[in-house]
Short mmCIF file of N, CA and C in Angstrom, two decimals:
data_model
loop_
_atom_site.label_atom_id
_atom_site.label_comp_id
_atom_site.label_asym_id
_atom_site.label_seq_id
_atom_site.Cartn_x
_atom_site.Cartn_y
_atom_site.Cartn_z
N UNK A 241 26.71 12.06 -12.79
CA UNK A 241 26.32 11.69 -11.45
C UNK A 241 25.31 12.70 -10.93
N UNK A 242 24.11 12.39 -10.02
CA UNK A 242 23.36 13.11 -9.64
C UNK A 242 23.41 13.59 -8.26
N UNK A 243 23.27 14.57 -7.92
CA UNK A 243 23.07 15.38 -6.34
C UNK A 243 21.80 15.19 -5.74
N UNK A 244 22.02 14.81 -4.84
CA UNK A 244 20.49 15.31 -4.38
C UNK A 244 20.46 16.87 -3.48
N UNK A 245 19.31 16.81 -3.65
CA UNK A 245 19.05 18.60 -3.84
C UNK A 245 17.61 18.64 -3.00
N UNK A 246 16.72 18.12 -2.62
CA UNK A 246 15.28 17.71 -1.99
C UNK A 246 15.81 17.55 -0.89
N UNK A 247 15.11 17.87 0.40
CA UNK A 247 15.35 17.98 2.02
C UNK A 247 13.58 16.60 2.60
N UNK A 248 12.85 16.84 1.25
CA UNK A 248 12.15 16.28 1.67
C UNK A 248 11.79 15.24 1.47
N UNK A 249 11.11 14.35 1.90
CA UNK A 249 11.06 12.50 1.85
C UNK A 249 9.62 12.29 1.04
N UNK A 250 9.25 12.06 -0.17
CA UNK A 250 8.13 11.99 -0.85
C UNK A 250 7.79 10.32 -0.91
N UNK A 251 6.76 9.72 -0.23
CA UNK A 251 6.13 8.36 0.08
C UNK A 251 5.40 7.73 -1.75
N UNK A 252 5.98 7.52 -2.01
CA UNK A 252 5.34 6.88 -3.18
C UNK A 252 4.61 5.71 -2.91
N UNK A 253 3.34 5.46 -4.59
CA UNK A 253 1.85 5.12 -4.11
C UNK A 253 2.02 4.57 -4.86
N UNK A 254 1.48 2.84 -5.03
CA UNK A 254 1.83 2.53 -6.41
C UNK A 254 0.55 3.04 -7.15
N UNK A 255 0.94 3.08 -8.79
CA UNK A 255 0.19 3.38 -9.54
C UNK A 255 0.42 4.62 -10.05
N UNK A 256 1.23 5.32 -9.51
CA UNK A 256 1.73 6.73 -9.80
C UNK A 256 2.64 7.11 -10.70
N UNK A 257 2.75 7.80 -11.95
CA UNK A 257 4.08 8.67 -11.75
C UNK A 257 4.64 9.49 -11.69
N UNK A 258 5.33 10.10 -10.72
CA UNK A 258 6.52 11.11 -10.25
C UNK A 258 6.94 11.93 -10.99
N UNK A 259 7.16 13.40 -11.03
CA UNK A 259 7.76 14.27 -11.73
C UNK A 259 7.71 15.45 -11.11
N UNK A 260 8.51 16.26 -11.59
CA UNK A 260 8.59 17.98 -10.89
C UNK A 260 8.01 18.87 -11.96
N UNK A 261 7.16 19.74 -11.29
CA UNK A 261 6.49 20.19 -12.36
C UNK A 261 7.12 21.25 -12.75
N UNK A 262 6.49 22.44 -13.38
CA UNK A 262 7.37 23.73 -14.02
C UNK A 262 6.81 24.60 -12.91
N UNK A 263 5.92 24.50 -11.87
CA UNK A 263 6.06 25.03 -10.25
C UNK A 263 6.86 24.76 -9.51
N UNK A 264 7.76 23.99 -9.97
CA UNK A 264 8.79 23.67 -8.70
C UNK A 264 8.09 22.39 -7.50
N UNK A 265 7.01 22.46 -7.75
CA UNK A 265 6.61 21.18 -6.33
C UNK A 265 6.88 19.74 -7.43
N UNK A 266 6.54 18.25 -6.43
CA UNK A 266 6.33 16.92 -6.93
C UNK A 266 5.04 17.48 -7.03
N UNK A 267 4.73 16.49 -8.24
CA UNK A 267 3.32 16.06 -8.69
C UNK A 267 3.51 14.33 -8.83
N UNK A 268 2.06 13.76 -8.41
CA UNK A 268 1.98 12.67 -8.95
C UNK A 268 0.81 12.42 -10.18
N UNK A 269 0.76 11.98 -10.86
CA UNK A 269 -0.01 11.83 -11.99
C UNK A 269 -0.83 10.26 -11.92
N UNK A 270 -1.45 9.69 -12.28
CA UNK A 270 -2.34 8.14 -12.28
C UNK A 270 -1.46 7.93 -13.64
N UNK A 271 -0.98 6.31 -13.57
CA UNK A 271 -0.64 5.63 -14.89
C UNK A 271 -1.69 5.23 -15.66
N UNK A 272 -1.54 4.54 -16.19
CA UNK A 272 -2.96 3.96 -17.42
C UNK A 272 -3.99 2.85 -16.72
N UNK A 273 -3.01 1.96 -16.06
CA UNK A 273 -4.03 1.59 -15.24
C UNK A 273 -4.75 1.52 -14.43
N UNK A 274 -4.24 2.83 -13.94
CA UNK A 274 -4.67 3.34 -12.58
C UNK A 274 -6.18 4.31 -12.76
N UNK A 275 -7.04 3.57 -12.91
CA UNK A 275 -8.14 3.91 -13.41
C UNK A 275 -9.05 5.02 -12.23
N UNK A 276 -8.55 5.07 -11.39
CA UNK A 276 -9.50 5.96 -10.01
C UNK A 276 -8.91 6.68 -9.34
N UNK A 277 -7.34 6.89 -10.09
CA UNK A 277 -6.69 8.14 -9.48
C UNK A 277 -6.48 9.55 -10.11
N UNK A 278 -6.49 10.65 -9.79
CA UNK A 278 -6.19 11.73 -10.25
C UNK A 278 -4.95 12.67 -9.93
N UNK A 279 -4.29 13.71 -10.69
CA UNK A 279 -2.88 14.43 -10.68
C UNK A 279 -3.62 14.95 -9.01
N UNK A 280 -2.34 15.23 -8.32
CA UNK A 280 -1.86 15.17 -7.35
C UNK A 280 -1.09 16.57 -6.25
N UNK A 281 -0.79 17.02 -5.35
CA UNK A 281 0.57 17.22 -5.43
C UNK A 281 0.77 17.26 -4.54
N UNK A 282 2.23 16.27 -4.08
CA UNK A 282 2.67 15.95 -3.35
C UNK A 282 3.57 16.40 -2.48
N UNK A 283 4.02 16.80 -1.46
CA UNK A 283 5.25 17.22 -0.49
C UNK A 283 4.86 18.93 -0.64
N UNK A 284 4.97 19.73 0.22
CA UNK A 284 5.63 21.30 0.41
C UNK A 284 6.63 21.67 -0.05
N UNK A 285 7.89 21.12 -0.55
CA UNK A 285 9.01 21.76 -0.70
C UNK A 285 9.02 21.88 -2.32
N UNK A 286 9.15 23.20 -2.37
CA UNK A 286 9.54 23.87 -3.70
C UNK A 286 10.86 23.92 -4.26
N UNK A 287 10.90 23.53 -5.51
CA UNK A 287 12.41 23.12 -5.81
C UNK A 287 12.62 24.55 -6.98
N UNK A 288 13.94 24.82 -7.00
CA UNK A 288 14.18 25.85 -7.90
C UNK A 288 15.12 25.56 -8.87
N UNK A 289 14.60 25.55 -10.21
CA UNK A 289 15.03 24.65 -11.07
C UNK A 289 16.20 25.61 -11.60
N UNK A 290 17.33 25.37 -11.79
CA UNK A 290 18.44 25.96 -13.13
C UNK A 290 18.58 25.10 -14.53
N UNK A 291 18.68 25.69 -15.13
CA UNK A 291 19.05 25.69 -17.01
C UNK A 291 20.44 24.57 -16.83
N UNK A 292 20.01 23.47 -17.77
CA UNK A 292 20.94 22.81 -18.28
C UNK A 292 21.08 21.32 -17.05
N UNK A 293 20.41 21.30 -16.05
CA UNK A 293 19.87 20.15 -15.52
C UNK A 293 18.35 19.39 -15.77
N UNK A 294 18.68 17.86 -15.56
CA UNK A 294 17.24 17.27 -15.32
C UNK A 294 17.26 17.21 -14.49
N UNK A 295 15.68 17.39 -13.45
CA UNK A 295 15.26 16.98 -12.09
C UNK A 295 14.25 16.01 -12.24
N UNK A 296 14.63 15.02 -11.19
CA UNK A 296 13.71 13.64 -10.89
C UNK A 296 13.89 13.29 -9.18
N UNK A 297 12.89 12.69 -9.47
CA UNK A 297 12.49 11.72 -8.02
C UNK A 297 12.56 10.61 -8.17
N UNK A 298 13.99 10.19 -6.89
CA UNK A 298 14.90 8.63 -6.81
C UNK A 298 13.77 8.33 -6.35
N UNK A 299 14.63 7.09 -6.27
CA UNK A 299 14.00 5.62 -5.17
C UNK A 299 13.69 5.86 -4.00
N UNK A 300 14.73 6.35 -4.00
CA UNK A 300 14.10 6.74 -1.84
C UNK A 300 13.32 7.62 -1.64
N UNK A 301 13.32 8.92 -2.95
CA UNK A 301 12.07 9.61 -2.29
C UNK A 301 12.30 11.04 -2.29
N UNK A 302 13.71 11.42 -2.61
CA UNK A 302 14.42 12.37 -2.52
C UNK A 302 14.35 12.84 -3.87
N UNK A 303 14.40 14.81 -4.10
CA UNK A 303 14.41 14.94 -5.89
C UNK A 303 16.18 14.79 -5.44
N UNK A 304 16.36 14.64 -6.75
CA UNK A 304 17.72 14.85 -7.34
C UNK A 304 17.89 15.78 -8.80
N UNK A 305 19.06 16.09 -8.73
CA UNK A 305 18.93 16.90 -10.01
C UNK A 305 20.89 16.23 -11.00
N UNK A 306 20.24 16.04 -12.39
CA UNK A 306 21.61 15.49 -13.02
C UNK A 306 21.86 16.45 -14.30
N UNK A 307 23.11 16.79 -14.70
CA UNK A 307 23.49 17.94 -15.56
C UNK A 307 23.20 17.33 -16.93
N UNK A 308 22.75 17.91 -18.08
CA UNK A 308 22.76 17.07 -19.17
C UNK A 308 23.72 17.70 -20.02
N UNK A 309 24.19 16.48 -20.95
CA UNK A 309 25.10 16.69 -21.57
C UNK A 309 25.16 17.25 -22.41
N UNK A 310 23.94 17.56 -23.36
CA UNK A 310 24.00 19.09 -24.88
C UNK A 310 23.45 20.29 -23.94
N UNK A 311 23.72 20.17 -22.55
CA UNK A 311 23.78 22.10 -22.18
C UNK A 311 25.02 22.25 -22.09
#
């Protein structure tokens, strides 16, 4: 099960995709067809990552972070 852990509300664009980088902020990146967009970065809030979770950005907008199972 995942926590959310993000205070902040990130507006997604279509054509994008979402990820946390190894800075700690969202980045958005252009998909393949997204021919006229460029990497991104999105929201102020810096996330501080620990060992042995994945972090992603739900649906609503929020990061979350989920424990994986071979840590």
């Amino acid at each position: 099960m995942a926590e959310r852990i993000g205070r902040e509300k990130v507006n997604r664009e279509e054509g994008y995709l979402y990820f946390i980088g190894k800075d700690g902020y969202v980045w958005a990146t252009p998909m393949k067809h997204n021919k006229s967009g460029r990497k991104k970065k999105v929201g102020n809030e810096k996330i501080t990552k620990q060992e042995g979770y994945l972090y992603f950005l739900g649906k609503d907008g929020y990061v979350y972070r989920a424990r994986m199972k071979n840590a």
